[in-house]
Amino acid sequence: MGAPFFLVENLLSVTQFPLHAVSSIDSVVNGGPGEVAGGEFWRVATGRRSPLNPWTTVNAHQANYGQVVCDRLRAANMVIFDRGHNLGGKQVQIQCSDDGFTTTQTVADIVLPSASMPGTPDDAFGVRTEEGAWIARWPTRAAYAWRVNVPDMGVGLRPVIVGCTLGTCYAPDYFNLPAGPGQGTLNADETSSDAAWVGRGVTVFRREQVIHLQLPTLFDYDDLARYHLEGHYNAGRPMWVCFDDAQADRTFYAIAPLGANGFARQPQWFYPAAEIPYMEHEPVRP
Amino acid sequence: MAEVFPRDLMVRFGARTLLRYGTPTHRRRPADRGGEEFKETFSRADAQPCATYVGRDGLLHIAAANKLRLHWVDTNADGVVDLPTFILESNAVTNLVENSDCEADIVGWNAAAGATVTRDNAHAMSRSWAAKIVVANANFSGAALVTRAGGRIAAAAATNYSFSYWVFATGTAVGKSIYAWVNWWNVTPAIISSSSQSYVLVAGWQRLTLRATSPAGTVTADPEIITNGAQGVFTIWADAPQFEASLVPSSPILTGTGALTRAAELTTLPLGFGGVPMTIYTKFVESGNHLLGVGQPRVYQIGQDNTNAPSIYLTNNGGYSARWNAATGLVVSLVATAPNLGDVVELCHTLDSTGTVQLTESVNGGAPVVGATGGPQPLSPALVAGALIYPGRSSWIALHDLVVVRGVRTLAEMQAIP
């Protein structure tokens, strides 16, 4: 059984990192006409999952990239493309640079899988989740600028990325029991007639539960959990949740429900512990 | 052994911090929520990008001006980099080799003793191209480095120089002997003498170095990459050669059209605490501080320079020396054993409530060596106005970790901090 991870930090988000500069270029060859109005690269970090709100480009059949220039040296070890992208079977490169991309280092160069199957983010092709998102992880790298480069996809094709999270994941050693990644609630507008016949509108199962996390050291709380979970997640930012990275195809996107949250010192555990509630963010409609 | 708690942590900076926290200086809150007000200020005012570092892929990469360099070190000579560091070189250095990168042409690389030298992209330590040298079956066969105009490199007499280059060997080249060699010329012109260091080539990339002092009368020099004896015909690739007026070889400066200078580096961390009992732990790869003049380097300093008390600093006097310079006097703790170039050094510098200083050192994970205490001299609250500067003057460090905590701690307690 693998270990869990969370990914909420997103270097592409100017909400999280106000001093970062996010941009894209339509053509790496001749500095093309720029982004499509309404399809700017910064949209991949808004947390919206609508296929009507992606990054896409004007011109097809050429290389394109989106990038972030950070305000200081920043590390990252994971990228997740949300469902709705059109990159299955296509090559994607995660690149970084310390000289404004005069020279470029390729962190990951992957042809995305077209089908979902069990796997870990560390696999050669990453892993495609059950709802079509894609995850890749690499040994932590650091740079002043990061880029998502999509080489020429072919005739008539331009990249479409609905959401992209690029940052450092938080990977605690384990979740405490009980842990139920498949648990949730069935939601619908429901009415009942005089004859007790039930009618429902659109019915959606939304994963929601509570993650039990007991940290093994004070530093795990101060250095890591406080930043990722209390700092980002408890600010209402959507977060990718994976209970078992050996089955990372079951990773899902979650937000914090309204209400109390956070770490505390509990009677039976010396180090900080938390009940981390989540609910799936914009679950797939049937 | 008492545990160090997060609340005791005052400063954490370094490559280890970067890979754990995601930023070079530790932060516990997101940037937009005030979590990065305490951050490093770094400067290296290069006129053009030329400073390099070895990346996680084991190859040289370029950092633009004023950018920290995350440099990976192979600490166990197995050919795989394993220790992340920040290169921090406090002195400006000029690479006198005018075409070290070979990206555009091979001008300035002359064949010697029957060798052939061509520009090749089969193996490159930096970017795409390197010099492919096919040596002849002869002694001193290889390449000599000259200016782009074809003359020897200008050099001064009685000056410390370092010559270094990266070399790639494969197949029949592995196991051959090769020199890092410099001829010193006078005004006549005639060769006064030569300095050299021989190495046995291993598979893959390795950096070969030579440290020498130019003799009296020197006006020019020609560094050479040449064979040590006739060993048959074989091929090597050479990249990023550097000839610099420096006691030790510094990180490569990539040139193409002329000599280039890498500017001095300075990191400053703002401090919000005064003269309190503290422990400063630092782990780094020794890069030559012990070769500088006695008392010259300032690996780090808190507060003023030693000529202006109060200050806490680390220097090298034939061994690392921790100091507390109070307004009423200077106290010292010295560990007389000097590390060697490339050693992984851990230092634990304590200052207690009485103003007594002590230094503990461990080299390559070995048993700690404890220096005698120095003091006491009363602590000064005036340090609250100071900054932690890393490095201070005349210092070379490849920094893995710098941690400052409240109170007096042992080396083992500091090493146990996650």
PDB file of C-alpha atoms in Angstrom, chain A residues 36-156:
ATOM      1  CA  VAL A  36      -6.881  33.529 -27.126  1.00  0.00           C
ATOM      2  CA  ALA A  37      -9.000  36.144 -25.410  1.00  0.00           C
ATOM      3  CA  GLY A  38     -10.810  34.229 -22.693  1.00  0.00           C
ATOM      4  CA  GLY A  39      -8.271  31.410 -22.945  1.00  0.00           C
ATOM      5  CA  GLU A  40      -5.371  32.928 -21.079  1.00  0.00           C
ATOM      6  CA  PHE A  41      -2.942  30.674 -19.285  1.00  0.00           C
ATOM      7  CA  TRP A  42      -3.710  32.082 -15.847  1.00  0.00           C
ATOM      8  CA  ARG A  43      -7.134  30.427 -16.077  1.00  0.00           C
ATOM      9  CA  VAL A  44      -5.593  27.027 -15.382  1.00  0.00           C
ATOM     10  CA  ALA A  45      -5.006  28.058 -11.770  1.00  0.00           C
ATOM     11  CA  THR A  46      -8.448  29.429 -10.932  1.00  0.00           C
ATOM     12  CA  GLY A  47      -9.777  26.137  -9.582  1.00  0.00           C
ATOM     13  CA  ARG A  48     -12.673  26.202 -12.006  1.00  0.00           C
ATOM     14  CA  ARG A  49     -13.274  22.898 -13.718  1.00  0.00           C
ATOM     15  CA  SER A  50     -15.432  24.039 -16.569  1.00  0.00           C
ATOM     16  CA  PRO A  51     -14.375  22.934 -20.060  1.00  0.00           C
ATOM     17  CA  LEU A  52     -15.640  26.339 -21.170  1.00  0.00           C
ATOM     18  CA  ASN A  53     -12.824  28.000 -19.205  1.00  0.00           C
ATOM     19  CA  PRO A  54      -9.555  26.454 -20.437  1.00  0.00           C
ATOM     20  CA  TRP A  55      -6.187  27.686 -21.599  1.00  0.00           C
ATOM     21  CA  THR A  56      -6.031  27.338 -25.326  1.00  0.00           C
ATOM     22  CA  THR A  57      -4.266  29.038 -28.190  1.00  0.00           C
ATOM     23  CA  VAL A  58      -5.005  30.793 -31.406  1.00  0.00           C
ATOM     24  CA  ASN A  59      -2.960  28.675 -33.729  1.00  0.00           C
ATOM     25  CA  ALA A  60      -2.981  24.940 -34.122  1.00  0.00           C
ATOM     26  CA  HIS A  61      -0.259  22.599 -35.363  1.00  0.00           C
ATOM     27  CA  GLN A  62       2.611  24.293 -33.539  1.00  0.00           C
ATOM     28  CA  ALA A  63       4.381  24.263 -30.189  1.00  0.00           C
ATOM     29  CA  ASN A  64       2.907  26.355 -27.382  1.00  0.00           C
ATOM     30  CA  TYR A  65       3.726  26.899 -23.759  1.00  0.00           C
ATOM     31  CA  GLY A  66       2.503  28.536 -20.607  1.00  0.00           C
ATOM     32  CA  GLN A  67       4.941  29.690 -17.994  1.00  0.00           C
ATOM     33  CA  VAL A  68       5.380  31.323 -14.631  1.00  0.00           C
ATOM     34  CA  VAL A  69       8.275  33.548 -13.621  1.00  0.00           C
ATOM     35  CA  CYS A  70       8.569  33.321  -9.857  1.00  0.00           C
ATOM     36  CA  ASP A  71       9.652  36.034  -7.475  1.00  0.00           C
ATOM     37  CA  ARG A  72      12.265  33.795  -5.857  1.00  0.00           C
ATOM     38  CA  LEU A  73      13.687  30.328  -6.175  1.00  0.00           C
ATOM     39  CA  ARG A  74      10.748  27.882  -5.905  1.00  0.00           C
ATOM     40  CA  ALA A  75      10.671  24.118  -5.712  1.00  0.00           C
ATOM     41  CA  ALA A  76       8.131  21.805  -7.294  1.00  0.00           C
ATOM     42  CA  ASN A  77       7.762  18.065  -7.531  1.00  0.00           C
ATOM     43  CA  MET A  78       4.319  17.461  -8.980  1.00  0.00           C
ATOM     44  CA  VAL A  79       1.992  18.600 -11.737  1.00  0.00           C
ATOM     45  CA  ILE A  80      -1.656  17.736 -12.207  1.00  0.00           C
ATOM     46  CA  PHE A  81      -3.754  18.511 -15.268  1.00  0.00           C
ATOM     47  CA  ASP A  82      -7.441  18.551 -14.451  1.00  0.00           C
ATOM     48  CA  ARG A  83      -9.996  16.612 -16.462  1.00  0.00           C
ATOM     49  CA  GLY A  84     -11.063  18.224 -19.695  1.00  0.00           C
ATOM     50  CA  HIS A  85      -7.627  18.476 -21.272  1.00  0.00           C
ATOM     51  CA  ASN A  86      -7.050  17.153 -24.763  1.00  0.00           C
ATOM     52  CA  LEU A  87      -3.516  15.904 -24.207  1.00  0.00           C
ATOM     53  CA  GLY A  88      -4.119  12.180 -23.929  1.00  0.00           C
ATOM     54  CA  GLY A  89      -1.566  10.533 -26.196  1.00  0.00           C
ATOM     55  CA  LYS A  90       0.265  13.827 -26.694  1.00  0.00           C
ATOM     56  CA  GLN A  91       3.682  14.928 -25.522  1.00  0.00           C
ATOM     57  CA  VAL A  92       4.023  17.426 -22.694  1.00  0.00           C
ATOM     58  CA  GLN A  93       7.195  18.810 -21.170  1.00  0.00           C
ATOM     59  CA  ILE A  94       7.592  20.392 -17.758  1.00  0.00           C
ATOM     60  CA  GLN A  95      10.575  22.710 -17.980  1.00  0.00           C
ATOM     61  CA  CYS A  96      12.413  25.104 -15.714  1.00  0.00           C
ATOM     62  CA  SER A  97      15.084  27.748 -16.042  1.00  0.00           C
ATOM     63  CA  ASP A  98      17.235  30.109 -14.016  1.00  0.00           C
ATOM     64  CA  ASP A  99      18.119  32.498 -16.828  1.00  0.00           C
ATOM     65  CA  GLY A 100      14.772  33.464 -18.298  1.00  0.00           C
ATOM     66  CA  PHE A 101      14.660  30.399 -20.563  1.00  0.00           C
ATOM     67  CA  THR A 102      17.769  31.351 -22.469  1.00  0.00           C
ATOM     68  CA  THR A 103      18.687  27.841 -21.396  1.00  0.00           C
ATOM     69  CA  THR A 104      16.070  25.315 -20.403  1.00  0.00           C
ATOM     70  CA  GLN A 105      16.086  22.228 -18.246  1.00  0.00           C
ATOM     71  CA  THR A 106      13.513  19.553 -18.900  1.00  0.00           C
ATOM     72  CA  VAL A 107      12.133  18.170 -15.661  1.00  0.00           C
ATOM     73  CA  ALA A 108       9.612  15.805 -17.220  1.00  0.00           C
ATOM     74  CA  ASP A 109       9.017  14.841 -20.855  1.00  0.00           C
ATOM     75  CA  ILE A 110       6.012  12.588 -21.056  1.00  0.00           C
ATOM     76  CA  VAL A 111       3.457  11.343 -23.545  1.00  0.00           C
ATOM     77  CA  LEU A 112       0.264  11.396 -21.533  1.00  0.00           C
ATOM     78  CA  PRO A 113      -1.656   8.157 -21.192  1.00  0.00           C
ATOM     79  CA  SER A 114      -5.016   8.002 -22.925  1.00  0.00           C
ATOM     80  CA  ALA A 115      -6.609   5.531 -20.557  1.00  0.00           C
ATOM     81  CA  SER A 116      -6.914   5.290 -16.810  1.00  0.00           C
ATOM     82  CA  MET A 117      -5.286   2.430 -14.976  1.00  0.00           C
ATOM     83  CA  PRO A 118      -3.824   1.955 -11.509  1.00  0.00           C
ATOM     84  CA  GLY A 119      -0.424   3.517 -11.104  1.00  0.00           C
ATOM     85  CA  THR A 120       1.695   5.976  -9.170  1.00  0.00           C
ATOM     86  CA  PRO A 121       2.582   9.552 -10.058  1.00  0.00           C
ATOM     87  CA  ASP A 122       6.194   8.415 -10.247  1.00  0.00           C
ATOM     88  CA  ASP A 123       5.525   6.109 -13.193  1.00  0.00           C
ATOM     89  CA  ALA A 124       7.230   6.913 -16.481  1.00  0.00           C
ATOM     90  CA  PHE A 125       4.009   8.277 -17.996  1.00  0.00           C
ATOM     91  CA  GLY A 126       2.454   9.540 -14.779  1.00  0.00           C
ATOM     92  CA  VAL A 127      -1.053   8.314 -14.109  1.00  0.00           C
ATOM     93  CA  ARG A 128      -4.427   9.207 -15.587  1.00  0.00           C
ATOM     94  CA  THR A 129      -7.209   9.346 -13.025  1.00  0.00           C
ATOM     95  CA  GLU A 130     -10.638   7.795 -13.382  1.00  0.00           C
ATOM     96  CA  GLU A 131     -12.150  11.122 -14.350  1.00  0.00           C
ATOM     97  CA  GLY A 132      -9.426  12.013 -16.837  1.00  0.00           C
ATOM     98  CA  ALA A 133      -7.023  14.133 -14.837  1.00  0.00           C
ATOM     99  CA  TRP A 134      -3.301  13.428 -15.190  1.00  0.00           C
ATOM    100  CA  ILE A 135      -0.659  13.393 -12.452  1.00  0.00           C
ATOM    101  CA  ALA A 136       3.132  13.255 -12.646  1.00  0.00           C
ATOM    102  CA  ARG A 137       5.721  13.504  -9.891  1.00  0.00           C
ATOM    103  CA  TRP A 138       9.504  13.839  -9.975  1.00  0.00           C
ATOM    104  CA  PRO A 139      12.356  14.309  -7.506  1.00  0.00           C
ATOM    105  CA  THR A 140      12.077  17.864  -6.214  1.00  0.00           C
ATOM    106  CA  ARG A 141      13.578  20.471  -8.504  1.00  0.00           C
ATOM    107  CA  ALA A 142      13.878  24.206  -7.926  1.00  0.00           C
ATOM    108  CA  ALA A 143      14.062  27.097 -10.342  1.00  0.00           C
ATOM    109  CA  TYR A 144      13.114  30.709 -10.855  1.00  0.00           C
ATOM    110  CA  ALA A 145      10.804  29.982 -13.772  1.00  0.00           C
ATOM    111  CA  TRP A 146       8.648  27.057 -14.776  1.00  0.00           C
ATOM    112  CA  ARG A 147       6.999  26.176 -18.046  1.00  0.00           C
ATOM    113  CA  VAL A 148       4.394  23.776 -19.365  1.00  0.00           C
ATOM    114  CA  ASN A 149       5.451  23.148 -22.937  1.00  0.00           C
ATOM    115  CA  VAL A 150       3.199  21.376 -25.408  1.00  0.00           C
ATOM    116  CA  PRO A 151       5.033  20.497 -28.624  1.00  0.00           C
ATOM    117  CA  ASP A 152       3.185  20.426 -31.933  1.00  0.00           C
ATOM    118  CA  MET A 153       0.130  18.222 -31.448  1.00  0.00           C
ATOM    119  CA  GLY A 154      -0.555  17.707 -35.103  1.00  0.00           C
ATOM    120  CA  VAL A 155      -2.685  19.135 -37.871  1.00  0.00           C
ATOM    121  CA  GLY A 156      -5.596  21.145 -36.616  1.00  0.00           C
TER     122      GLY A 156
END
